[in-house]
Short mmCIF file of C-alpha atoms in Angstrom, two decimals:
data_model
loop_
_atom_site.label_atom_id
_atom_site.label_comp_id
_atom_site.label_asym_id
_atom_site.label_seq_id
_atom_site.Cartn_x
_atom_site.Cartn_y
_atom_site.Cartn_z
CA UNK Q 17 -21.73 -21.67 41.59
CA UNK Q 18 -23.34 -18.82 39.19
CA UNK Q 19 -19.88 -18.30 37.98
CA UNK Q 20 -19.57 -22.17 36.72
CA UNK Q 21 -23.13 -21.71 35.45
CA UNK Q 22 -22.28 -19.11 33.28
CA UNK Q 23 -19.48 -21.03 32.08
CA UNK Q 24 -21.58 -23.70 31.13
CA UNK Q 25 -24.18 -21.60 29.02
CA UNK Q 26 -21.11 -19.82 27.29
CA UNK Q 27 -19.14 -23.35 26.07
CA UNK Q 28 -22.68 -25.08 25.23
CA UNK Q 29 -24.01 -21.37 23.18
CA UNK Q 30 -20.13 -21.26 21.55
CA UNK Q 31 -20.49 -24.89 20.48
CA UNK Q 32 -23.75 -25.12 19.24
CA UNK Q 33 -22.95 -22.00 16.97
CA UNK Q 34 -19.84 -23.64 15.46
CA UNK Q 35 -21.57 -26.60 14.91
CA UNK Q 36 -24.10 -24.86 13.27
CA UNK Q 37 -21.73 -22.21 10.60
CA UNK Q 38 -19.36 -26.18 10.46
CA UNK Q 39 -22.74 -27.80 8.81
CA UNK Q 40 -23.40 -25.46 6.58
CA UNK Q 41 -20.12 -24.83 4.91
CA UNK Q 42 -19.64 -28.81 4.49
CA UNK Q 43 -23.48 -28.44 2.69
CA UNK Q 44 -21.63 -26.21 0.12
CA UNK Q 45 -18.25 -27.79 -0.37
CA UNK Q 46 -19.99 -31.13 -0.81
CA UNK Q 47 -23.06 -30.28 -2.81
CA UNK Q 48 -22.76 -30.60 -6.62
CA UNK Q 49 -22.68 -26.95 -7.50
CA UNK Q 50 -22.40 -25.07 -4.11
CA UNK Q 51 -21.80 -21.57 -5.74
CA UNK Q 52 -23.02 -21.93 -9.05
CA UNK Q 53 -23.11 -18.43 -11.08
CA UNK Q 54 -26.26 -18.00 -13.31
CA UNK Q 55 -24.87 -14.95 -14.98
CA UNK Q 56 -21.67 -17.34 -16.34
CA UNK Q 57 -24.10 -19.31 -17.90
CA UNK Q 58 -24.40 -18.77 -21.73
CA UNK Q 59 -27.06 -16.97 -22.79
CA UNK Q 60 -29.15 -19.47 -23.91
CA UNK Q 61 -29.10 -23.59 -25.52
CA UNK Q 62 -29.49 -23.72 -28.92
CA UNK Q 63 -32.52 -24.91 -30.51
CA UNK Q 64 -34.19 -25.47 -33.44
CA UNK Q 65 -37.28 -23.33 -31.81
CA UNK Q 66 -38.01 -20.41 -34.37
CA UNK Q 67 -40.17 -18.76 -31.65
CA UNK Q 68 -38.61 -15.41 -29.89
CA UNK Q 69 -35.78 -15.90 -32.84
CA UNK Q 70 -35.31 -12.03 -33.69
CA UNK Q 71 -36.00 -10.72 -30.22
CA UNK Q 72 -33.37 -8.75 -28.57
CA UNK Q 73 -32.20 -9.57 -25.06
CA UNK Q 74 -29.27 -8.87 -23.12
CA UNK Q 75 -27.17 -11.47 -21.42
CA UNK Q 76 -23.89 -10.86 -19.23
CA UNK Q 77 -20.55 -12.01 -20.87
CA UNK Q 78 -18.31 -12.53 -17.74
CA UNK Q 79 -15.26 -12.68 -20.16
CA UNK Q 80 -16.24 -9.36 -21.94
CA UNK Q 81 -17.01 -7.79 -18.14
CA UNK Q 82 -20.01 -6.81 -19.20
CA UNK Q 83 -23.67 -7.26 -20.60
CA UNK Q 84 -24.01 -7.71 -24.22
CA UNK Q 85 -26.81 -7.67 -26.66
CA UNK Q 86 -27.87 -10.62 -29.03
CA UNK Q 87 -30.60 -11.22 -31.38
CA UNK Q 88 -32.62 -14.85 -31.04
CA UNK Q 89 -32.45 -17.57 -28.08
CA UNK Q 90 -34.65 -19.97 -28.98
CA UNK Q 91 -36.91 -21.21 -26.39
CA UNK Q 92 -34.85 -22.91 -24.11
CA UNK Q 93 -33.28 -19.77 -22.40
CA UNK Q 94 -31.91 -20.08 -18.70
CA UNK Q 95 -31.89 -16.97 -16.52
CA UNK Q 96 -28.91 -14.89 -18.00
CA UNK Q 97 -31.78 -13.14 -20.61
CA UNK Q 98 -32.61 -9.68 -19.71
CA UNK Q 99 -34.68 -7.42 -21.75
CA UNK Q 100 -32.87 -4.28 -21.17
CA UNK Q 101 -29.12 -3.40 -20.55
CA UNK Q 102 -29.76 -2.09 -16.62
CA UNK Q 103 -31.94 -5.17 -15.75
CA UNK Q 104 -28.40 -6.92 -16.99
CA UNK Q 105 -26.61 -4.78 -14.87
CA UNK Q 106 -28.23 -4.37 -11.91
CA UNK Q 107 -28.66 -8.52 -11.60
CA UNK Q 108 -24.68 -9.42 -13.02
CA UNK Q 109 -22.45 -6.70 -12.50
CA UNK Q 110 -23.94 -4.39 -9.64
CA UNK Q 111 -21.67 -1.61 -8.64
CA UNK Q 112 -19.85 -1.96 -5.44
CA UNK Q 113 -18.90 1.25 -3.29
CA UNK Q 114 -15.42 1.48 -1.31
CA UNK Q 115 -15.95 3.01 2.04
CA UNK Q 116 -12.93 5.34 2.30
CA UNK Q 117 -10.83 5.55 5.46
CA UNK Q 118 -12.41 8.37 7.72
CA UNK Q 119 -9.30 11.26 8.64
CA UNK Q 120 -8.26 11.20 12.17
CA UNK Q 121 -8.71 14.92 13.42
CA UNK Q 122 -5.83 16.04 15.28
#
């Protein structure tokens, strides 16, 4: 009898699990912009705004690989503005690290 029990609480737990991961990959597939990328959006809309015209920010080019610095954006910018190169960085391209495969000691 504890054996079937056990059963029982393994197949419900197991269900309810892939039920739950099942839900939320259909939210993304089906929603309007499930991975949208703020650092592939351009830097900014253009306006006719003459405020923050001559500032310098930073904005990541994903063509270019890299952050890039422009003078102006208006005043309709959208989150790919960064005031310094590393901010840039650190939010579009961070570094990734390899692990490297440990050597067996024989």
């Amino acid at each position: 009898m504890l054996m079937k029990h056990a059963y029982v609480v393994f197949w419900t737990f197991f269900l309810f699990v892939s039920l739950r991961d099942s839900v939320g990959i259909a939210a993304q597939i089906f929603s309007k912009d499930p991975f949208e990328d703020e650092c592939d959006k351009p830097p900014y809309k253009v306006t006719t705004c003459a405020e923050n015209s001559n500032k310098e920010v930073w904005y990541y080019n994903k063509s270019a690989g890299g952050c890039i610095l422009f003078n102006g954006g208006g005043c309709d910018r959208n989150v790919n503005n960064f005031p310094d190169k590393v901010t840039c960085e650190q939010a579009c391209d961070p570094p990734f690290y390899t692990l490297e495969q440990a050597e067996e000691n024989s």
